[in-house]
């Protein structure tokens, strides 16, 4: 196959619209509910409860806002330590700090690339006072949720499930976004479905969701004037944004099927290379396949040197590395990205503890640094055609052929 640059950029994951979105956005316009109140917002809340099987929900301006309100509901106070996924987007963790909490990062396991229940148990041995755990389902693959829930329960801690990337993924037949006491979904532009922005906080605790709804609309009391007994936020979802989400919801299963086909085509097309895909156990869970990722075998890694802001690598015949593949795909107008850089490696969080399955782990070998070093996210856009993906695969193959 002759390698040619893509005329139209192949994105990692971009919004996929269907037309229904315009209908509901227009309805907001025609009825003049151009506001953070309206029918679309109520509809989104109902749809999300039905889809995830969670009793109550509040639609918010972003997944980050939902995580922030989850921290308040979980009772995180200044100086409190909170166990957090380490290999994730910073938005999982930053809300801990908004409330003055201190994140402690937990290493991942290799079976799902999510928080390791063994490391979490270790962390409770080291910090038995901790009462809140924030765990992500990375790239749409459910974490070992039974094990994580059991460890949390054993230690009387509240689980906050960051399901921002995993809407539609299920674990033992149950939807993600329903395992935590508080659960977070995101409708950011690159997620499995989008509102252009937006998020939802879900819980079976109706009083908690009522509190979050009140905080999200500036904590107004029931009074003739603006009366406040609590600190407020402007975190409510817009009725226009909710219209987009409402229009996307009927297509979520289609998006997941497309993402799964992309994942399987990569697995097939790359199977004789010294690489593996982001793993999952099909007997336990069904991911939403939001992003397809690669992990390069250790023996097939050419030397790659990363600093805080850049990277260099030394090509070797038959070997490659993430930054070489990302660079080459970019050259042909396709977007790939490094794995989320672990939080324990972020300068902003350099003072925070990091716990692996073996104990305190800042200076020890760990899973997250290894996956970050050898892994990358591949172009996973729904709209990528089979021919385009074949070309992406050919470009990746060329990286291992020599230089
Ligand atoms: C996207 C994302 C968020 C934040 O969602 P926003 O809606 O962008 O605020 C949180 N956690 C993870 C893991 C995400 O990928």
Short mmCIF file of C-alpha atoms and ligand atoms in Angstrom, two decimals:
data_model
loop_
_atom_site.label_atom_id
_atom_site.label_comp_id
_atom_site.label_asym_id
_atom_site.label_seq_id
_atom_site.Cartn_x
_atom_site.Cartn_y
_atom_site.Cartn_z
CA UNK A 1 0.00 0.00 0.00
CA UNK A 2 1.34 3.42 -0.94
CA UNK A 3 1.27 5.76 2.04
CA UNK A 4 -0.35 9.10 1.26
CA UNK A 5 -1.31 12.01 3.49
CA UNK A 6 -5.00 12.29 4.41
CA UNK A 7 -6.69 15.23 2.68
CA UNK A 8 -9.10 15.60 5.58
CA UNK A 9 -7.57 15.29 9.02
CA UNK A 10 -8.30 12.05 10.87
CA UNK A 11 -9.09 13.03 14.44
CA UNK A 12 -8.52 11.14 17.66
CA UNK A 13 -12.22 11.53 18.49
CA UNK A 14 -14.41 14.36 17.24
CA UNK A 15 -18.14 15.16 17.57
CA UNK A 16 -20.46 13.09 15.34
CA UNK A 17 -23.78 14.86 14.71
CA UNK A 18 -26.98 13.35 13.33
CA UNK A 19 -29.49 16.18 12.80
CA UNK A 20 -31.77 15.52 15.79
CA UNK A 21 -29.56 17.87 17.80
CA UNK A 22 -30.74 20.82 15.64
CA UNK A 23 -34.36 19.90 16.32
CA UNK A 24 -33.98 20.17 20.11
CA UNK A 25 -31.69 23.21 19.94
CA UNK A 26 -34.28 24.87 17.73
CA UNK A 27 -37.02 23.98 20.17
CA UNK A 28 -35.09 25.79 22.90
CA UNK A 29 -34.82 28.78 20.57
CA UNK A 30 -38.44 28.78 19.37
CA UNK A 31 -39.82 28.51 22.91
CA UNK A 32 -37.28 31.08 24.16
CA UNK A 33 -35.89 28.76 26.85
CA UNK A 34 -32.39 30.05 26.04
CA UNK A 35 -31.45 29.53 29.63
CA UNK A 36 -30.34 27.06 32.27
CA UNK A 37 -33.99 26.07 32.69
CA UNK A 38 -36.03 24.12 30.16
CA UNK A 39 -37.49 20.96 28.78
CA UNK A 40 -34.22 19.67 27.27
CA UNK A 41 -32.48 19.78 30.65
CA UNK A 42 -35.27 17.80 32.31
CA UNK A 43 -35.21 15.33 29.42
CA UNK A 44 -31.42 14.81 29.70
CA UNK A 45 -31.71 14.12 33.43
CA UNK A 46 -34.43 11.54 32.80
CA UNK A 47 -32.55 9.92 29.92
CA UNK A 48 -29.37 9.58 31.96
CA UNK A 49 -31.15 8.00 34.93
CA UNK A 50 -32.92 5.52 32.63
CA UNK A 51 -29.77 4.67 30.69
CA UNK A 52 -27.45 4.14 33.66
CA UNK A 53 -30.07 2.73 36.01
CA UNK A 54 -29.38 5.39 38.62
CA UNK A 55 -32.29 6.97 40.50
CA UNK A 56 -31.36 10.68 40.45
CA UNK A 57 -29.32 13.05 38.31
CA UNK A 58 -28.52 16.72 37.82
CA UNK A 59 -27.36 18.17 34.50
CA UNK A 60 -24.35 20.47 34.85
CA UNK A 61 -22.05 22.67 32.79
CA UNK A 62 -19.25 20.07 32.66
CA UNK A 63 -17.97 16.79 34.00
CA UNK A 64 -15.46 18.78 36.02
CA UNK A 65 -18.30 20.70 37.70
CA UNK A 66 -19.98 17.36 38.46
CA UNK A 67 -16.75 16.06 40.04
CA UNK A 68 -16.46 19.25 42.09
CA UNK A 69 -19.98 18.88 43.48
CA UNK A 70 -19.26 15.18 44.11
CA UNK A 71 -16.29 16.24 46.28
CA UNK A 72 -18.58 18.53 48.30
CA UNK A 73 -21.21 15.80 48.67
CA UNK A 74 -18.54 13.30 49.74
CA UNK A 75 -17.55 15.77 52.45
CA UNK A 76 -13.99 16.54 51.34
CA UNK A 77 -12.66 19.31 53.58
CA UNK A 78 -9.43 21.30 53.74
CA UNK A 79 -6.51 18.98 54.54
CA UNK A 80 -8.42 15.74 53.88
CA UNK A 81 -6.54 13.10 51.91
CA UNK A 82 -8.38 11.54 48.94
CA UNK A 83 -7.29 8.44 47.01
CA UNK A 84 -7.39 9.11 43.23
CA UNK A 85 -6.66 7.31 39.99
CA UNK A 86 -3.14 8.23 38.90
CA UNK A 87 -3.27 7.60 35.16
CA UNK A 88 -6.13 9.85 34.10
CA UNK A 89 -7.06 13.32 32.86
CA UNK A 90 -6.28 16.02 35.44
CA UNK A 91 -10.02 16.82 35.69
CA UNK A 92 -10.46 13.63 37.76
CA UNK A 93 -8.21 15.04 40.45
CA UNK A 94 -8.32 18.86 40.33
CA UNK A 95 -11.74 19.07 42.08
CA UNK A 96 -10.16 17.47 45.18
CA UNK A 97 -7.88 20.49 45.34
CA UNK A 98 -10.78 22.94 44.70
CA UNK A 99 -12.07 21.79 48.10
CA UNK A 100 -8.64 22.00 49.75
CA UNK A 101 -8.18 18.21 49.75
CA UNK A 102 -4.86 16.44 49.19
CA UNK A 103 -4.82 13.80 46.44
CA UNK A 104 -2.93 10.56 46.98
CA UNK A 105 -2.39 8.75 43.70
CA UNK A 106 -3.00 5.03 43.29
CA UNK A 107 -1.18 2.97 40.64
CA UNK A 108 -3.08 0.99 37.97
CA UNK A 109 -3.31 -2.73 37.26
CA UNK A 110 -2.48 -4.16 33.83
CA UNK A 111 -5.79 -5.92 33.14
CA UNK A 112 -7.89 -2.77 32.55
CA UNK A 113 -5.36 0.10 33.03
CA UNK A 114 -7.44 1.37 35.97
CA UNK A 115 -6.96 1.82 39.73
CA UNK A 116 -5.40 -1.34 41.19
CA UNK A 117 -7.58 -2.68 44.05
CA UNK A 118 -4.43 -4.21 45.62
CA UNK A 119 -2.70 -0.82 45.61
CA UNK A 120 -5.88 0.76 47.00
CA UNK A 121 -5.90 -1.72 49.90
CA UNK A 122 -2.22 -0.91 50.48
CA UNK A 123 -3.09 2.80 50.54
CA UNK A 124 -5.69 2.22 53.29
CA UNK A 125 -3.00 0.47 55.34
CA UNK A 126 -0.82 3.56 55.00
CA UNK A 127 -3.63 6.14 55.37
CA UNK A 128 -6.50 4.46 57.27
CA UNK A 129 -8.27 7.79 57.86
CA UNK A 130 -9.12 8.34 54.19
CA UNK A 131 -12.86 8.51 53.49
CA UNK A 132 -13.12 9.26 49.73
CA UNK A 133 -11.87 7.42 46.60
CA UNK A 134 -12.11 8.82 43.04
CA UNK A 135 -11.70 6.11 40.39
CA UNK A 136 -11.86 6.47 36.62
CA UNK A 137 -12.91 4.03 33.86
CA UNK A 138 -10.09 4.92 31.48
CA UNK A 139 -10.74 5.19 27.74
CA UNK A 140 -14.15 3.56 28.24
CA UNK A 141 -12.95 0.34 29.90
CA UNK A 142 -14.58 -0.37 33.27
CA UNK A 143 -12.24 -0.63 36.26
CA UNK A 144 -12.32 -3.71 38.52
CA UNK A 145 -15.42 -2.20 40.07
CA UNK A 146 -16.46 -5.09 42.35
CA UNK A 147 -13.01 -5.19 43.92
CA UNK A 148 -12.77 -1.40 44.24
CA UNK A 149 -16.28 -1.20 45.78
CA UNK A 150 -15.37 -4.00 48.23
CA UNK A 151 -12.18 -2.24 49.38
CA UNK A 152 -14.08 1.05 49.81
CA UNK A 153 -16.84 -0.66 51.77
CA UNK A 154 -14.35 -2.48 54.01
CA UNK A 155 -12.78 0.86 54.97
CA UNK A 156 -16.00 2.88 55.16
CA UNK A 157 -15.00 5.10 52.22
CA UNK A 158 -17.22 6.71 49.60
CA UNK A 159 -16.52 5.83 45.95
CA UNK A 160 -16.82 8.58 43.33
CA UNK A 161 -16.93 6.96 39.90
CA UNK A 162 -15.45 9.13 37.16
CA UNK A 163 -17.35 7.65 34.22
CA UNK A 164 -16.67 10.74 32.07
CA UNK A 165 -15.14 8.55 29.33
CA UNK A 166 -17.20 5.41 29.82
CA UNK A 167 -20.88 6.24 29.24
CA UNK A 168 -22.44 3.09 27.76
CA UNK A 169 -19.76 0.71 29.06
CA UNK A 170 -21.03 -2.02 31.38
CA UNK A 171 -19.49 -4.21 34.08
CA UNK A 172 -21.18 -7.55 34.84
CA UNK A 173 -24.21 -6.32 32.93
CA UNK A 174 -24.56 -3.08 34.88
CA UNK A 175 -23.86 0.33 33.34
CA UNK A 176 -20.84 2.32 34.50
CA UNK A 177 -21.79 5.59 36.14
CA UNK A 178 -23.87 3.63 38.68
CA UNK A 179 -21.23 1.97 40.89
CA UNK A 180 -20.16 4.96 42.96
CA UNK A 181 -22.14 6.72 45.66
CA UNK A 182 -21.67 9.66 43.27
CA UNK A 183 -21.05 9.21 39.55
CA UNK A 184 -19.89 11.58 36.84
CA UNK A 185 -20.54 11.66 33.08
CA UNK A 186 -19.06 14.19 30.61
CA UNK A 187 -20.48 15.53 27.33
CA UNK A 188 -17.25 17.26 26.29
CA UNK A 189 -16.81 17.46 22.52
CA UNK A 190 -14.58 14.40 22.20
CA UNK A 191 -16.55 11.97 24.39
CA UNK A 192 -18.71 9.05 23.16
CA UNK A 193 -21.66 11.46 22.81
CA UNK A 194 -21.44 15.21 23.26
CA UNK A 195 -23.39 18.34 24.11
CA UNK A 196 -20.46 20.48 22.88
CA UNK A 197 -19.85 20.63 26.63
CA UNK A 198 -21.75 19.55 29.72
CA UNK A 199 -21.84 16.85 32.35
CA UNK A 200 -24.15 14.96 34.66
CA UNK A 201 -23.88 13.98 38.32
CA UNK A 202 -25.72 10.74 39.18
CA UNK A 203 -26.62 9.16 42.50
CA UNK A 204 -29.26 6.97 44.12
CA UNK A 205 -29.32 9.50 46.95
CA UNK A 206 -32.06 11.96 46.00
CA UNK A 207 -31.31 14.40 48.82
CA UNK A 208 -27.68 14.58 47.66
CA UNK A 209 -28.71 15.37 44.09
CA UNK A 210 -31.15 18.02 45.39
CA UNK A 211 -28.25 19.65 47.26
CA UNK A 212 -26.05 19.55 44.16
CA UNK A 213 -28.83 21.11 42.07
CA UNK A 214 -29.20 23.92 44.61
CA UNK A 215 -25.41 24.56 44.76
CA UNK A 216 -25.24 24.52 40.95
CA UNK A 217 -27.74 27.39 40.71
CA UNK A 218 -26.03 29.76 43.18
CA UNK A 219 -27.53 28.19 46.31
CA UNK A 220 -30.68 30.31 46.29
CA UNK A 221 -32.98 29.70 49.22
CA UNK A 222 -36.75 29.63 48.90
CA UNK A 223 -37.37 33.32 49.62
CA UNK A 224 -38.72 36.40 47.76
CA UNK A 225 -35.17 37.83 47.45
CA UNK A 226 -31.76 36.32 46.87
CA UNK A 227 -31.28 34.58 50.19
CA UNK A 228 -28.17 32.45 50.77
CA UNK A 229 -27.19 30.13 53.59
CA UNK A 230 -24.61 28.19 51.54
CA UNK A 231 -21.85 28.94 49.02
CA UNK A 232 -23.17 28.81 45.46
CA UNK A 233 -21.87 28.02 41.98
CA UNK A 234 -22.99 28.70 38.41
CA UNK A 235 -22.73 25.08 37.26
CA UNK A 236 -26.10 24.34 35.62
CA UNK A 237 -26.31 22.93 32.09
CA UNK A 238 -27.67 25.23 29.37
CA UNK A 239 -30.96 24.21 27.75
CA UNK A 240 -29.28 24.60 24.33
CA UNK A 241 -26.45 22.25 25.31
CA UNK A 242 -29.04 19.85 26.74
CA UNK A 243 -30.75 19.93 23.33
CA UNK A 244 -27.56 18.63 21.72
CA UNK A 245 -27.21 15.86 24.32
CA UNK A 246 -30.88 14.93 23.88
CA UNK A 247 -30.38 14.68 20.12
CA UNK A 248 -27.27 12.52 20.55
CA UNK A 249 -28.71 10.00 23.02
CA UNK A 250 -30.57 7.89 20.42
CA UNK A 251 -27.21 7.32 18.67
CA UNK A 252 -25.05 6.27 21.61
CA UNK A 253 -25.30 2.56 20.86
CA UNK A 254 -24.43 3.23 17.22
CA UNK A 255 -21.36 5.24 18.31
CA UNK A 256 -20.27 2.39 20.58
CA UNK A 257 -20.68 -0.16 17.76
CA UNK A 258 -18.54 2.05 15.47
CA UNK A 259 -15.87 2.45 18.15
CA UNK A 260 -15.84 -1.29 18.78
CA UNK A 261 -15.41 -1.99 15.05
CA UNK A 262 -12.46 0.45 15.01
CA UNK A 263 -10.88 -1.31 18.01
CA UNK A 264 -11.29 -4.72 16.40
CA UNK A 265 -9.89 -3.60 13.04
CA UNK A 266 -6.80 -2.27 14.80
CA UNK A 267 -6.39 -5.50 16.74
CA UNK A 268 -6.64 -7.51 13.54
CA UNK A 269 -4.49 -5.17 11.42
CA UNK A 270 -1.70 -4.92 14.01
CA UNK A 271 -1.73 -8.47 15.36
CA UNK A 272 1.64 -9.53 13.91
CA UNK A 273 3.41 -6.43 15.28
CA UNK A 274 5.11 -6.48 18.71
CA UNK A 275 2.18 -4.57 20.25
CA UNK A 276 -1.01 -5.18 22.26
CA UNK A 277 -4.24 -3.19 22.49
CA UNK A 278 -5.67 -1.58 25.66
CA UNK A 279 -6.91 -4.71 27.47
CA UNK A 280 -10.28 -5.78 28.88
CA UNK A 281 -11.91 -9.01 30.01
CA UNK A 282 -14.90 -9.68 27.77
CA UNK A 283 -16.33 -12.12 30.33
CA UNK A 284 -16.54 -9.34 32.92
CA UNK A 285 -17.32 -6.21 31.02
CA UNK A 286 -18.24 -4.56 27.76
CA UNK A 287 -16.26 -1.32 27.22
CA UNK A 288 -17.61 1.55 25.10
CA UNK A 289 -14.30 1.47 23.17
CA UNK A 290 -14.06 5.28 23.33
CA UNK A 291 -10.37 5.28 22.39
CA UNK A 292 -8.29 2.48 20.88
CA UNK A 293 -4.81 2.38 22.43
CA UNK A 294 -1.59 0.54 21.70
CA UNK A 295 1.09 -0.73 24.04
CA UNK A 296 4.46 -1.49 22.41
CA UNK A 297 6.29 -4.59 23.69
CA UNK A 298 9.29 -3.66 25.81
CA UNK A 299 11.67 -5.51 23.47
CA UNK A 300 10.34 -3.53 20.47
CA UNK A 301 10.84 -0.07 22.01
CA UNK A 302 13.51 2.09 20.40
CA UNK A 303 15.17 4.55 22.80
CA UNK A 304 12.74 7.40 23.58
CA UNK A 305 13.67 10.30 25.82
CA UNK A 306 10.99 12.58 27.25
CA UNK A 307 11.55 15.79 29.16
CA UNK A 308 8.75 17.83 30.79
CA UNK A 309 7.93 19.56 27.51
CA UNK A 310 9.36 17.54 24.62
CA UNK A 311 10.63 14.23 23.31
CA UNK A 312 13.40 12.75 21.21
CA UNK A 313 13.90 9.18 20.07
CA UNK A 314 16.53 7.12 18.27
CA UNK A 315 15.08 4.96 15.48
CA UNK A 316 16.20 1.34 15.34
CA UNK A 317 15.34 -1.26 12.75
CA UNK A 318 12.30 -3.34 13.68
CA UNK A 319 11.54 -1.12 16.68
CA UNK A 320 9.46 1.96 17.34
CA UNK A 321 8.09 4.09 20.18
CA UNK A 322 4.91 6.08 20.88
CA UNK A 323 6.40 9.46 20.00
CA UNK A 324 7.66 8.14 16.64
CA UNK A 325 4.22 6.77 15.75
CA UNK A 326 2.46 9.96 16.89
CA UNK A 327 4.89 12.09 14.86
CA UNK A 328 4.55 9.96 11.74
CA UNK A 329 0.76 9.89 11.90
CA UNK A 330 0.78 13.68 12.30
CA UNK A 331 2.96 13.97 9.22
CA UNK A 332 0.21 12.22 7.24
CA UNK A 333 -2.53 14.34 8.87
CA UNK A 334 -3.84 11.86 11.46
CA UNK A 335 -4.10 12.56 15.18
CA UNK A 336 -2.72 10.20 17.82
CA UNK A 337 -1.81 11.13 21.39
CA UNK A 338 0.28 9.92 24.31
CA UNK A 339 -1.51 8.09 27.14
CA UNK A 340 -2.70 10.50 29.87
CA UNK A 341 0.49 11.47 31.69
CA UNK A 342 0.16 10.05 35.23
CA UNK A 343 -0.70 12.59 37.91
CA UNK A 344 2.23 11.52 40.12
CA UNK A 345 4.55 12.69 37.30
CA UNK A 346 2.86 16.11 36.97
CA UNK A 347 4.92 19.00 38.39
CA UNK A 348 1.76 20.47 39.96
CA UNK A 349 1.25 17.28 41.97
CA UNK A 350 4.90 16.52 42.74
CA UNK A 351 4.29 16.86 46.50
CA UNK A 352 1.51 14.25 46.57
CA UNK A 353 2.03 10.66 47.67
CA UNK A 354 1.81 7.78 45.19
CA UNK A 355 0.97 4.23 46.23
CA UNK A 356 1.57 1.03 44.23
CA UNK A 357 0.67 -2.58 45.04
CA UNK A 358 4.00 -2.77 46.90
CA UNK A 359 3.46 0.35 49.02
CA UNK A 360 4.84 3.90 48.83
CA UNK A 361 5.80 4.16 45.17
CA UNK A 362 7.28 7.50 44.14
CA UNK A 363 10.72 6.06 43.53
CA UNK A 364 9.72 2.51 42.60
CA UNK A 365 8.89 0.86 39.30
CA UNK A 366 5.17 1.24 38.63
CA UNK A 367 2.53 0.30 36.07
CA UNK A 368 1.44 3.84 35.19
CA UNK A 369 4.86 5.16 34.20
CA UNK A 370 5.39 2.04 32.09
CA UNK A 371 2.07 2.37 30.22
CA UNK A 372 2.70 6.10 29.72
CA UNK A 373 6.14 5.31 28.28
CA UNK A 374 5.11 2.50 25.94
CA UNK A 375 1.49 3.38 25.15
CA UNK A 376 -0.41 5.72 22.86
CA UNK A 377 -3.99 6.56 21.82
CA UNK A 378 -4.76 5.88 18.16
CA UNK A 379 -7.09 7.80 15.83
CA UNK A 380 -10.51 6.55 17.00
CA UNK A 381 -12.95 8.84 15.24
CA UNK A 382 -16.41 7.38 14.42
CA UNK A 383 -16.31 8.97 10.99
CA UNK A 384 -13.02 7.35 9.93
CA UNK A 385 -13.73 5.03 6.98
CA UNK A 386 -12.38 1.50 6.69
CA UNK A 387 -9.99 2.62 3.94
CA UNK A 388 -8.75 5.49 6.07
CA UNK A 389 -8.16 3.15 9.00
CA UNK A 390 -6.29 0.75 6.71
CA UNK A 391 -4.00 3.65 5.84
CA UNK A 392 -3.52 4.51 9.55
CA UNK A 393 -2.61 0.86 10.17
CA UNK A 394 -0.15 0.93 7.26
CA UNK A 395 1.52 4.05 8.67
CA UNK A 396 1.88 2.38 12.09
CA UNK A 397 3.32 -0.75 10.42
CA UNK A 398 5.86 1.40 8.57
CA UNK A 399 7.21 2.64 11.92
CA UNK A 400 8.36 -0.89 12.77
CA UNK A 401 9.86 -1.60 9.37
CA UNK A 402 13.00 0.44 9.86
CA UNK A 403 13.73 4.06 9.26
C1 LIG B 1 -13.36 14.56 29.96
C2 LIG B 1 -13.02 14.07 31.31
C3 LIG B 1 -13.40 14.76 32.47
C4 LIG B 1 -13.95 16.14 32.49
O1 LIG B 1 -15.07 16.36 31.77
P1 LIG B 1 -15.40 17.84 31.23
O2 LIG B 1 -16.83 17.70 30.82
O3 LIG B 1 -14.47 18.10 30.10
O4 LIG B 1 -15.22 18.79 32.34
C5 LIG B 1 -13.14 14.17 33.70
N1 LIG B 1 -12.51 13.01 33.79
C6 LIG B 1 -12.10 12.33 32.70
C7 LIG B 1 -11.43 11.02 32.89
C8 LIG B 1 -12.32 12.85 31.43
O5 LIG B 1 -11.86 12.19 30.37
#
